[in-house]
Amino acid sequence: MSERIEILISGYGGQGVVRIGQILGQAAVYQGLYTTMLISHGTETRGGYVRSQVVISDEFIDSPVVERPDYFCAFSAIAYQMFKGLCGPQGLILHNPDLVSPDPLLEAGHWAIRAESLAERELGNAVFANVVFLGALSSRLALLSAEHIAAAIRERLPERFHEKNLRAFALGQGLKVQVQP
Amino acid sequence: MKRTFDTGNAAITEGAIRAGCSLFAGYPITPATEIAENMSRRLPQVGGYYLQAEDENAALHICNGGAIGGLKAMTATSGPGFILFADAFGWAVSSEVPVVIVNSQRVGPVSGITGAPGQGEFYLSRYLTHGGNFETIVLAPSSVQEAFRLTVRAFYLAERFRTPVIVLADQMVTDGWETLELPESEAEFTAMGLEVVPRRIHPGPEFYPASDAIDIPPVVLGHNTGAACSDWTPTDRGHDTEDVTWQHKHAWRLIHKIRNHRELIDEAEEWFLDDDPDVILVAYGTPSRVVQSAVRAARREGLRVGGIRLISLWPFQDRMFSRTATYLTVELNWDGQLVREVQRAAAAGSSVHFWGRCGELPSSGELLETVQKLLKNEPLERDGWRTEKW
């Protein structure tokens, strides 16, 4: 049986939703895996709603639709409300508790990550929060190596931001999983 | 082979460049803007020309002009721009201009929803101009990799048939990101099954043969060919005429040069049709990938379900529907378009049903549920709407 990992990332435009998907997809390509990413968005470039659906597999991916996310990065309360229902008991929702209040009725696990304040404190800018999330996510993704994700960060982000993004990635990787039932 | 992670828009751009495209004229529109952006960067690198037109009608006219000036040309748009091609498309058909048109379908009508996929131009792509008396070639990619291949193919068919060829994509294909393999040498290009017909020039004086012959290079304006390449019915020398005898010869050529060479155009993919399945799902473009997923899921449950993915849409492949079965088309529209053509083509005794939605792909779970309803002869109502009334 092949392995198929479904990742949903959603938030506002400008939060790096698409960028995280690009890095994951690029890393999957480096690793010799198949990957797809669907992007949905409103007309606004910044501030509007954005969703990336990423699928990674060791065989050709037929449906690129994330129907039952293994991981859901909820970057905003609206995104959380829209897509939390897709997550089954096997799903893990990574969220910022300053923005998202977990639904106690949901069977999926929740992992609270104060990525914005962490990025602000450690790197001087909350803009790196998405890569903190990526680091945290990668610590759970056995099929993607951290080296390939780091290489993808270098490929997909401007060079002058490499150092801080790699530090943000390491910060996320170092977070302990605290799954709330 | 260069293995990358990129969009369908990037794949279409690379396909065009590798097919020898040297002119792009277009007007930016989501979700096809990136094709224009990419072409504006790539064409100068290969000695080609990029023009931003004042609107889509002008864009295709510029492409037509470039093509009858000896260049391979392409334009790209989405629904609201596609409809504006009506005039220039007719010109390309009638004057037999090889040109490639990409339409990334979004939600309509009019501006509809920009960043969400639709499939509302199934029939419009067949009849993109008025007046009838012509046949159309339309190809529909369902992945980023296939968007690359079918763009190369579109240029190939446009040259051989001397006609505009439409690549009918959708927002998920053009905006979607996926593993993309690009050939890095001639040998790799050929090994992928790709072919290029270089632009050759017809010296005249004949403008077109009154037959279904293909592989006749297009006329280039000027050069003493005498061809007007105008909007009037042309004689075989390319002179304007209102003589109905010439109109017949011209129309028969436009129709039958394509209908009589279907073997170069027809393309489809089948899943699990060998045991004459009870239900056959039919789709094109991105929804077909969910269909493939649903068919596999159905087979795992022991249900006799198969699938057909149309890769070339027009001329319509009636032969794919020669089995008597229960057909279910899966489309990104609410009104049902492909379903009408499948009903026309389906073998006697078949029943044909429709599953549609706009702006969002179905889930394979939803399709599986629909198949189970069909197997139990239950009605396909959804949210109180009688979806079978198409």
mmCIF file of N, CA and C in Angstrom, chain B residues 144-264:
data_model
loop_
_atom_site.group_PDB
_atom_site.id
_atom_site.type_symbol
_atom_site.label_atom_id
_atom_site.label_comp_id
_atom_site.label_asym_id
_atom_site.label_seq_id
_atom_site.Cartn_x
_atom_site.Cartn_y
_atom_site.Cartn_z
ATOM 1 N N VAL B 144 -0.341 19.106 -14.483
ATOM 2 C CA VAL B 144 0.694 20.053 -14.905
ATOM 3 C C VAL B 144 1.556 19.420 -16.003
ATOM 4 N N GLN B 145 1.929 18.157 -15.798
ATOM 5 C CA GLN B 145 2.759 17.476 -16.789
ATOM 6 C C GLN B 145 2.028 17.396 -18.128
ATOM 7 N N GLU B 146 0.735 17.085 -18.059
ATOM 8 C CA GLU B 146 -0.015 16.956 -19.304
ATOM 9 C C GLU B 146 -0.248 18.315 -19.972
ATOM 10 N N ALA B 147 -0.301 19.370 -19.167
ATOM 11 C CA ALA B 147 -0.427 20.720 -19.746
ATOM 12 C C ALA B 147 0.786 21.014 -20.624
ATOM 13 N N PHE B 148 1.948 20.561 -20.182
ATOM 14 C CA PHE B 148 3.168 20.712 -20.995
ATOM 15 C C PHE B 148 3.025 19.917 -22.294
ATOM 16 N N ARG B 149 2.673 18.651 -22.157
ATOM 17 C CA ARG B 149 2.602 17.775 -23.341
ATOM 18 C C ARG B 149 1.548 18.258 -24.336
ATOM 19 N N LEU B 150 0.381 18.616 -23.838
ATOM 20 C CA LEU B 150 -0.702 18.985 -24.755
ATOM 21 C C LEU B 150 -0.475 20.354 -25.401
ATOM 22 N N THR B 151 0.317 21.208 -24.763
ATOM 23 C CA THR B 151 0.656 22.474 -25.424
ATOM 24 C C THR B 151 1.559 22.195 -26.624
ATOM 25 N N VAL B 152 2.538 21.315 -26.421
ATOM 26 C CA VAL B 152 3.400 20.929 -27.548
ATOM 27 C C VAL B 152 2.539 20.287 -28.643
ATOM 28 N N ARG B 153 1.612 19.428 -28.219
ATOM 29 C CA ARG B 153 0.739 18.726 -29.166
ATOM 30 C C ARG B 153 -0.154 19.713 -29.929
ATOM 31 N N ALA B 154 -0.638 20.728 -29.215
ATOM 32 C CA ALA B 154 -1.520 21.717 -29.846
ATOM 33 C C ALA B 154 -0.788 22.428 -30.987
ATOM 34 N N PHE B 155 0.469 22.784 -30.753
ATOM 35 C CA PHE B 155 1.245 23.430 -31.825
ATOM 36 C C PHE B 155 1.435 22.472 -32.999
ATOM 37 N N TYR B 156 1.673 21.201 -32.673
ATOM 38 C CA TYR B 156 1.872 20.176 -33.714
ATOM 39 C C TYR B 156 0.614 20.046 -34.581
ATOM 40 N N LEU B 157 -0.543 19.935 -33.914
ATOM 41 C CA LEU B 157 -1.799 19.761 -34.657
ATOM 42 C C LEU B 157 -2.162 21.038 -35.423
ATOM 43 N N ALA B 158 -1.883 22.186 -34.821
ATOM 44 C CA ALA B 158 -2.192 23.457 -35.491
ATOM 45 C C ALA B 158 -1.436 23.554 -36.813
ATOM 46 N N GLU B 159 -0.162 23.137 -36.802
ATOM 47 C CA GLU B 159 0.633 23.200 -38.032
ATOM 48 C C GLU B 159 0.118 22.207 -39.061
ATOM 49 N N ARG B 160 -0.127 20.950 -38.615
ATOM 50 C CA ARG B 160 -0.507 19.924 -39.577
ATOM 51 C C ARG B 160 -1.883 20.190 -40.183
ATOM 52 N N PHE B 161 -2.805 20.702 -39.350
ATOM 53 C CA PHE B 161 -4.172 20.914 -39.834
ATOM 54 C C PHE B 161 -4.413 22.343 -40.315
ATOM 55 N N ARG B 162 -3.426 23.227 -40.063
ATOM 56 C CA ARG B 162 -3.575 24.617 -40.453
ATOM 57 C C ARG B 162 -4.868 25.194 -39.870
ATOM 58 N N THR B 163 -4.953 25.124 -38.545
ATOM 59 C CA THR B 163 -6.179 25.567 -37.888
ATOM 60 C C THR B 163 -5.867 25.984 -36.458
ATOM 61 N N PRO B 164 -6.698 26.848 -35.854
ATOM 62 C CA PRO B 164 -6.485 27.143 -34.434
ATOM 63 C C PRO B 164 -6.773 25.907 -33.583
ATOM 64 N N VAL B 165 -5.948 25.647 -32.591
ATOM 65 C CA VAL B 165 -6.156 24.529 -31.662
ATOM 66 C C VAL B 165 -6.298 25.105 -30.260
ATOM 67 N N ILE B 166 -7.327 24.634 -29.547
ATOM 68 C CA ILE B 166 -7.612 25.153 -28.205
ATOM 69 C C ILE B 166 -7.129 24.172 -27.156
ATOM 70 N N VAL B 167 -6.375 24.673 -26.169
ATOM 71 C CA VAL B 167 -6.049 23.894 -24.973
ATOM 72 C C VAL B 167 -7.030 24.348 -23.900
ATOM 73 N N LEU B 168 -7.984 23.465 -23.576
ATOM 74 C CA LEU B 168 -9.036 23.824 -22.621
ATOM 75 C C LEU B 168 -8.646 23.294 -21.245
ATOM 76 N N ALA B 169 -8.019 24.173 -20.458
ATOM 77 C CA ALA B 169 -7.572 23.778 -19.117
ATOM 78 C C ALA B 169 -8.581 24.290 -18.095
ATOM 79 N N ASP B 170 -8.279 24.159 -16.829
ATOM 80 C CA ASP B 170 -9.099 24.770 -15.786
ATOM 81 C C ASP B 170 -8.172 25.364 -14.735
ATOM 82 N N GLN B 171 -8.758 26.156 -13.831
ATOM 83 C CA GLN B 171 -7.953 26.888 -12.844
ATOM 84 C C GLN B 171 -7.049 25.962 -12.042
ATOM 85 N N MET B 172 -7.536 24.733 -11.760
ATOM 86 C CA MET B 172 -6.735 23.808 -10.947
ATOM 87 C C MET B 172 -5.490 23.354 -11.712
ATOM 88 N N VAL B 173 -5.613 23.225 -13.024
ATOM 89 C CA VAL B 173 -4.459 22.819 -13.831
ATOM 90 C C VAL B 173 -3.460 23.970 -13.951
ATOM 91 N N THR B 174 -3.947 25.179 -14.227
ATOM 92 C CA THR B 174 -3.003 26.273 -14.501
ATOM 93 C C THR B 174 -2.422 26.868 -13.221
ATOM 94 N N ASP B 175 -3.243 27.021 -12.169
ATOM 95 C CA ASP B 175 -2.757 27.558 -10.893
ATOM 96 C C ASP B 175 -2.164 26.470 -10.009
ATOM 97 N N GLY B 176 -2.504 25.225 -10.291
ATOM 98 C CA GLY B 176 -2.053 24.123 -9.451
ATOM 99 C C GLY B 176 -0.563 23.858 -9.620
ATOM 100 N N TRP B 177 0.051 23.392 -8.560
ATOM 101 C CA TRP B 177 1.481 23.061 -8.572
ATOM 102 C C TRP B 177 1.633 21.548 -8.541
ATOM 103 N N GLU B 178 2.642 21.078 -9.261
ATOM 104 C CA GLU B 178 2.821 19.628 -9.323
ATOM 105 C C GLU B 178 4.230 19.298 -9.797
ATOM 106 N N THR B 179 4.610 18.056 -9.619
ATOM 107 C CA THR B 179 5.881 17.601 -10.152
ATOM 108 C C THR B 179 5.851 17.771 -11.678
ATOM 109 N N LEU B 180 6.881 18.399 -12.224
ATOM 110 C CA LEU B 180 6.938 18.627 -13.674
ATOM 111 C C LEU B 180 8.304 18.197 -14.186
ATOM 112 N N GLU B 181 8.303 17.290 -15.154
ATOM 113 C CA GLU B 181 9.559 16.852 -15.767
ATOM 114 C C GLU B 181 9.703 17.513 -17.125
ATOM 115 N N LEU B 182 10.804 18.214 -17.317
ATOM 116 C CA LEU B 182 11.044 18.901 -18.586
ATOM 117 C C LEU B 182 12.240 18.270 -19.287
ATOM 118 N N PRO B 183 12.073 17.953 -20.576
ATOM 119 C CA PRO B 183 13.187 17.363 -21.317
ATOM 120 C C PRO B 183 14.323 18.376 -21.475
ATOM 121 N N GLU B 184 15.548 17.875 -21.378
ATOM 122 C CA GLU B 184 16.703 18.785 -21.489
ATOM 123 C C GLU B 184 17.480 18.578 -22.782
ATOM 124 N N SER B 185 17.039 17.612 -23.572
ATOM 125 C CA SER B 185 17.719 17.389 -24.853
ATOM 126 C C SER B 185 16.680 16.959 -25.891
ATOM 127 N N GLU B 186 17.108 17.010 -27.136
ATOM 128 C CA GLU B 186 16.249 16.560 -28.235
ATOM 129 C C GLU B 186 15.810 15.116 -28.018
ATOM 130 N N ALA B 187 16.775 14.287 -27.574
ATOM 131 C CA ALA B 187 16.494 12.860 -27.375
ATOM 132 C C ALA B 187 15.438 12.663 -26.295
ATOM 133 N N GLU B 188 15.551 13.424 -25.214
ATOM 134 C CA GLU B 188 14.565 13.300 -24.134
ATOM 135 C C GLU B 188 13.192 13.792 -24.602
ATOM 136 N N PHE B 189 13.179 14.850 -25.378
ATOM 137 C CA PHE B 189 11.944 15.412 -25.941
ATOM 138 C C PHE B 189 11.232 14.350 -26.779
ATOM 139 N N THR B 190 11.986 13.691 -27.650
ATOM 140 C CA THR B 190 11.420 12.655 -28.521
ATOM 141 C C THR B 190 10.984 11.450 -27.706
ATOM 142 N N ALA B 191 11.797 11.100 -26.687
ATOM 143 C CA ALA B 191 11.463 9.932 -25.849
ATOM 144 C C ALA B 191 10.148 10.154 -25.095
ATOM 145 N N MET B 192 9.770 11.414 -24.868
ATOM 146 C CA MET B 192 8.491 11.706 -24.207
ATOM 147 C C MET B 192 7.334 11.635 -25.203
ATOM 148 N N GLY B 193 7.619 11.274 -26.436
ATOM 149 C CA GLY B 193 6.569 11.154 -27.448
ATOM 150 C C GLY B 193 6.180 12.488 -28.058
ATOM 151 N N LEU B 194 7.028 13.504 -27.881
ATOM 152 C CA LEU B 194 6.689 14.840 -28.372
ATOM 153 C C LEU B 194 7.254 15.057 -29.775
ATOM 154 N N GLU B 195 6.489 15.779 -30.564
ATOM 155 C CA GLU B 195 6.899 16.070 -31.941
ATOM 156 C C GLU B 195 6.675 17.550 -32.226
ATOM 157 N N VAL B 196 7.501 18.077 -33.095
ATOM 158 C CA VAL B 196 7.343 19.471 -33.525
ATOM 159 C C VAL B 196 7.352 19.518 -35.045
ATOM 160 N N VAL B 197 6.404 20.221 -35.601
ATOM 161 C CA VAL B 197 6.416 20.484 -37.042
ATOM 162 C C VAL B 197 6.940 21.906 -37.229
ATOM 163 N N PRO B 198 8.074 22.063 -37.862
ATOM 164 C CA PRO B 198 8.576 23.425 -38.057
ATOM 165 C C PRO B 198 7.645 24.213 -38.966
ATOM 166 N N ARG B 199 7.600 25.518 -38.800
ATOM 167 C CA ARG B 199 6.768 26.339 -39.673
ATOM 168 C C ARG B 199 7.377 26.340 -41.080
ATOM 169 N N ARG B 200 6.573 25.888 -42.009
ATOM 170 C CA ARG B 200 6.972 25.986 -43.419
ATOM 171 C C ARG B 200 6.034 26.973 -44.089
ATOM 172 N N ILE B 201 6.411 27.415 -45.255
ATOM 173 C CA ILE B 201 5.634 28.465 -45.926
ATOM 174 C C ILE B 201 5.146 27.974 -47.281
ATOM 175 N N HIS B 202 3.861 28.124 -47.511
ATOM 176 C CA HIS B 202 3.256 27.735 -48.778
ATOM 177 C C HIS B 202 3.560 28.820 -49.811
ATOM 178 N N PRO B 203 4.181 28.471 -50.911
ATOM 179 C CA PRO B 203 4.535 29.497 -51.893
ATOM 180 C C PRO B 203 3.341 29.993 -52.716
ATOM 181 N N GLY B 204 2.191 29.328 -52.610
ATOM 182 C CA GLY B 204 1.061 29.715 -53.468
ATOM 183 C C GLY B 204 1.280 29.185 -54.875
ATOM 184 N N PRO B 205 0.483 29.558 -55.859
ATOM 185 C CA PRO B 205 -0.635 30.496 -55.730
ATOM 186 C C PRO B 205 -1.882 29.859 -55.114
ATOM 187 N N GLU B 206 -1.904 28.534 -54.955
ATOM 188 C CA GLU B 206 -3.099 27.918 -54.376
ATOM 189 C C GLU B 206 -3.200 28.318 -52.907
ATOM 190 N N PHE B 207 -4.388 28.742 -52.456
ATOM 191 C CA PHE B 207 -4.591 29.112 -51.056
ATOM 192 C C PHE B 207 -4.979 27.880 -50.241
ATOM 193 N N TYR B 208 -5.890 27.081 -50.808
ATOM 194 C CA TYR B 208 -6.245 25.807 -50.164
ATOM 195 C C TYR B 208 -6.679 24.833 -51.232
ATOM 196 N N PRO B 209 -6.437 23.536 -51.011
ATOM 197 C CA PRO B 209 -6.952 22.552 -51.952
ATOM 198 C C PRO B 209 -8.417 22.281 -51.622
ATOM 199 N N ALA B 210 -9.237 22.042 -52.592
ATOM 200 C CA ALA B 210 -10.643 21.729 -52.318
ATOM 201 C C ALA B 210 -10.747 20.246 -51.963
ATOM 202 N N SER B 211 -10.065 19.878 -50.882
ATOM 203 C CA SER B 211 -10.037 18.480 -50.443
ATOM 204 C C SER B 211 -9.800 18.467 -48.938
ATOM 205 N N ASP B 212 -9.694 17.242 -48.365
ATOM 206 C CA ASP B 212 -9.453 17.153 -46.920
ATOM 207 C C ASP B 212 -7.952 17.016 -46.615
ATOM 208 N N ALA B 213 -7.096 17.350 -47.573
ATOM 209 C CA ALA B 213 -5.655 17.135 -47.392
ATOM 210 C C ALA B 213 -5.094 17.979 -46.243
ATOM 211 N N ILE B 214 -4.212 17.348 -45.452
ATOM 212 C CA ILE B 214 -3.522 18.109 -44.401
ATOM 213 C C ILE B 214 -2.047 18.216 -44.774
ATOM 214 N N ASP B 215 -1.255 18.724 -43.845
ATOM 215 C CA ASP B 215 0.191 18.902 -44.056
ATOM 216 C C ASP B 215 0.507 19.855 -45.207
ATOM 217 N N ILE B 216 -0.352 20.815 -45.399
ATOM 218 C CA ILE B 216 -0.078 21.858 -46.387
ATOM 219 C C ILE B 216 0.297 23.108 -45.598
ATOM 220 N N PRO B 217 1.512 23.623 -45.770
ATOM 221 C CA PRO B 217 1.922 24.778 -44.963
ATOM 222 C C PRO B 217 1.003 25.966 -45.199
ATOM 223 N N PRO B 218 0.904 26.845 -44.215
ATOM 224 C CA PRO B 218 0.059 28.025 -44.398
ATOM 225 C C PRO B 218 0.688 29.012 -45.385
ATOM 226 N N VAL B 219 -0.190 29.762 -46.000
ATOM 227 C CA VAL B 219 0.245 30.835 -46.893
ATOM 228 C C VAL B 219 0.802 31.966 -46.031
ATOM 229 N N VAL B 220 1.794 32.644 -46.506
ATOM 230 C CA VAL B 220 2.269 33.850 -45.838
ATOM 231 C C VAL B 220 1.796 35.039 -46.653
ATOM 232 N N LEU B 221 1.245 36.003 -45.964
ATOM 233 C CA LEU B 221 0.726 37.190 -46.649
ATOM 234 C C LEU B 221 1.822 37.870 -47.464
ATOM 235 N N GLY B 222 1.421 38.450 -48.572
ATOM 236 C CA GLY B 222 2.409 39.054 -49.455
ATOM 237 C C GLY B 222 3.094 37.955 -50.245
ATOM 238 N N HIS B 223 4.327 38.104 -50.569
ATOM 239 C CA HIS B 223 5.085 37.060 -51.274
ATOM 240 C C HIS B 223 4.382 36.603 -52.548
ATOM 241 N N ASN B 224 3.586 37.460 -53.145
ATOM 242 C CA ASN B 224 2.947 37.184 -54.425
ATOM 243 C C ASN B 224 1.995 36.005 -54.427
ATOM 244 N N THR B 225 1.522 35.601 -53.226
ATOM 245 C CA THR B 225 0.569 34.495 -53.233
ATOM 246 C C THR B 225 -0.797 34.968 -53.702
ATOM 247 N N GLY B 226 -1.082 36.234 -53.511
ATOM 248 C CA GLY B 226 -2.375 36.756 -53.934
ATOM 249 C C GLY B 226 -3.486 36.485 -52.934
ATOM 250 N N ALA B 227 -3.180 35.747 -51.849
ATOM 251 C CA ALA B 227 -4.226 35.420 -50.880
ATOM 252 C C ALA B 227 -4.574 36.650 -50.055
ATOM 253 N N ALA B 228 -5.859 36.869 -49.878
ATOM 254 C CA ALA B 228 -6.294 38.048 -49.137
ATOM 255 C C ALA B 228 -6.311 37.799 -47.635
ATOM 256 N N CYS B 229 -6.519 36.511 -47.227
ATOM 257 C CA CYS B 229 -6.662 36.171 -45.790
ATOM 258 C C CYS B 229 -7.659 37.124 -45.130
ATOM 259 N N SER B 230 -8.747 37.403 -45.794
ATOM 260 C CA SER B 230 -9.718 38.361 -45.273
ATOM 261 C C SER B 230 -10.827 37.624 -44.536
ATOM 262 N N ASP B 231 -11.879 38.361 -44.185
ATOM 263 C CA ASP B 231 -13.012 37.741 -43.495
ATOM 264 C C ASP B 231 -14.054 37.223 -44.473
ATOM 265 N N TRP B 232 -13.784 37.304 -45.768
ATOM 266 C CA TRP B 232 -14.740 36.819 -46.754
ATOM 267 C C TRP B 232 -14.451 35.370 -47.096
ATOM 268 N N THR B 233 -15.442 34.726 -47.695
ATOM 269 C CA THR B 233 -15.223 33.369 -48.191
ATOM 270 C C THR B 233 -14.131 33.408 -49.255
ATOM 271 N N PRO B 234 -13.100 32.565 -49.104
ATOM 272 C CA PRO B 234 -12.033 32.595 -50.102
ATOM 273 C C PRO B 234 -12.228 31.563 -51.214
ATOM 274 N N THR B 235 -11.803 31.919 -52.400
ATOM 275 C CA THR B 235 -11.670 30.916 -53.456
ATOM 276 C C THR B 235 -10.401 30.111 -53.183
ATOM 277 N N ASP B 236 -10.129 29.117 -53.997
ATOM 278 C CA ASP B 236 -8.922 28.312 -53.759
ATOM 279 C C ASP B 236 -7.650 29.117 -54.019
ATOM 280 N N ARG B 237 -7.801 30.316 -54.588
ATOM 281 C CA ARG B 237 -6.642 31.204 -54.752
ATOM 282 C C ARG B 237 -6.580 32.260 -53.642
ATOM 283 N N GLY B 238 -7.547 32.184 -52.706
ATOM 284 C CA GLY B 238 -7.543 33.160 -51.622
ATOM 285 C C GLY B 238 -8.133 34.493 -51.986
ATOM 286 N N HIS B 239 -8.946 34.498 -53.066
ATOM 287 C CA HIS B 239 -9.632 35.741 -53.444
ATOM 288 C C HIS B 239 -11.011 35.775 -52.802
ATOM 289 N N ASP B 240 -11.468 36.972 -52.432
ATOM 290 C CA ASP B 240 -12.793 37.099 -51.822
ATOM 291 C C ASP B 240 -13.872 36.722 -52.825
ATOM 292 N N THR B 241 -14.885 36.000 -52.324
ATOM 293 C CA THR B 241 -15.980 35.635 -53.220
ATOM 294 C C THR B 241 -17.278 35.544 -52.431
ATOM 295 N N GLU B 242 -18.398 35.729 -53.133
ATOM 296 C CA GLU B 242 -19.701 35.450 -52.534
ATOM 297 C C GLU B 242 -20.386 34.336 -53.311
ATOM 298 N N ASP B 243 -19.609 33.583 -54.033
ATOM 299 C CA ASP B 243 -20.127 32.483 -54.836
ATOM 300 C C ASP B 243 -20.352 31.271 -53.932
ATOM 301 N N VAL B 244 -21.584 30.762 -53.941
ATOM 302 C CA VAL B 244 -21.936 29.686 -53.018
ATOM 303 C C VAL B 244 -21.182 28.391 -53.336
ATOM 304 N N THR B 245 -20.783 28.202 -54.571
ATOM 305 C CA THR B 245 -20.022 26.992 -54.921
ATOM 306 C C THR B 245 -18.683 26.975 -54.188
ATOM 307 N N TRP B 246 -18.038 28.122 -54.150
ATOM 308 C CA TRP B 246 -16.780 28.199 -53.407
ATOM 309 C C TRP B 246 -17.016 28.039 -51.912
ATOM 310 N N GLN B 247 -18.136 28.607 -51.457
ATOM 311 C CA GLN B 247 -18.447 28.480 -50.024
ATOM 312 C C GLN B 247 -18.564 27.007 -49.655
ATOM 313 N N HIS B 248 -19.217 26.209 -50.499
ATOM 314 C CA HIS B 248 -19.345 24.772 -50.211
ATOM 315 C C HIS B 248 -17.979 24.121 -50.150
ATOM 316 N N LYS B 249 -17.153 24.385 -51.143
ATOM 317 C CA LYS B 249 -15.830 23.755 -51.184
ATOM 318 C C LYS B 249 -15.011 24.120 -49.952
ATOM 319 N N HIS B 250 -15.088 25.393 -49.596
ATOM 320 C CA HIS B 250 -14.319 25.881 -48.454
ATOM 321 C C HIS B 250 -14.818 25.244 -47.157
ATOM 322 N N ALA B 251 -16.147 25.245 -46.953
ATOM 323 C CA ALA B 251 -16.718 24.689 -45.725
ATOM 324 C C ALA B 251 -16.422 23.201 -45.616
ATOM 325 N N TRP B 252 -16.604 22.464 -46.725
ATOM 326 C CA TRP B 252 -16.329 21.028 -46.675
ATOM 327 C C TRP B 252 -14.880 20.759 -46.295
ATOM 328 N N ARG B 253 -14.000 21.589 -46.804
ATOM 329 C CA ARG B 253 -12.589 21.416 -46.441
ATOM 330 C C ARG B 253 -12.386 21.659 -44.934
ATOM 331 N N LEU B 254 -12.951 22.771 -44.415
ATOM 332 C CA LEU B 254 -12.759 23.110 -42.994
ATOM 333 C C LEU B 254 -13.288 21.999 -42.086
ATOM 334 N N ILE B 255 -14.375 21.385 -42.504
ATOM 335 C CA ILE B 255 -14.977 20.332 -41.682
ATOM 336 C C ILE B 255 -14.200 19.025 -41.833
ATOM 337 N N HIS B 256 -13.975 18.624 -43.082
ATOM 338 C CA HIS B 256 -13.499 17.254 -43.296
ATOM 339 C C HIS B 256 -11.992 17.098 -43.203
ATOM 340 N N LYS B 257 -11.232 18.180 -43.316
ATOM 341 C CA LYS B 257 -9.786 18.023 -43.102
ATOM 342 C C LYS B 257 -9.553 17.545 -41.668
ATOM 343 N N ILE B 258 -10.456 17.915 -40.746
ATOM 344 C CA ILE B 258 -10.334 17.484 -39.347
ATOM 345 C C ILE B 258 -11.056 16.155 -39.131
ATOM 346 N N ARG B 259 -12.303 16.051 -39.582
ATOM 347 C CA ARG B 259 -13.074 14.818 -39.326
ATOM 348 C C ARG B 259 -12.449 13.590 -39.989
ATOM 349 N N ASN B 260 -11.767 13.776 -41.098
ATOM 350 C CA ASN B 260 -11.209 12.625 -41.802
ATOM 351 C C ASN B 260 -9.816 12.227 -41.316
ATOM 352 N N HIS B 261 -9.302 12.939 -40.313
ATOM 353 C CA HIS B 261 -7.970 12.583 -39.774
ATOM 354 C C HIS B 261 -8.024 12.486 -38.256
ATOM 355 N N ARG B 262 -9.096 11.862 -37.788
ATOM 356 C CA ARG B 262 -9.314 11.767 -36.346
ATOM 357 C C ARG B 262 -8.195 11.022 -35.629
ATOM 358 N N GLU B 263 -7.535 10.097 -36.358
ATOM 359 C CA GLU B 263 -6.513 9.274 -35.693
ATOM 360 C C GLU B 263 -5.362 10.130 -35.145
ATOM 361 N N LEU B 264 -5.194 11.327 -35.680
ATOM 362 C CA LEU B 264 -4.142 12.213 -35.177
ATOM 363 C C LEU B 264 -4.592 12.997 -33.943
#
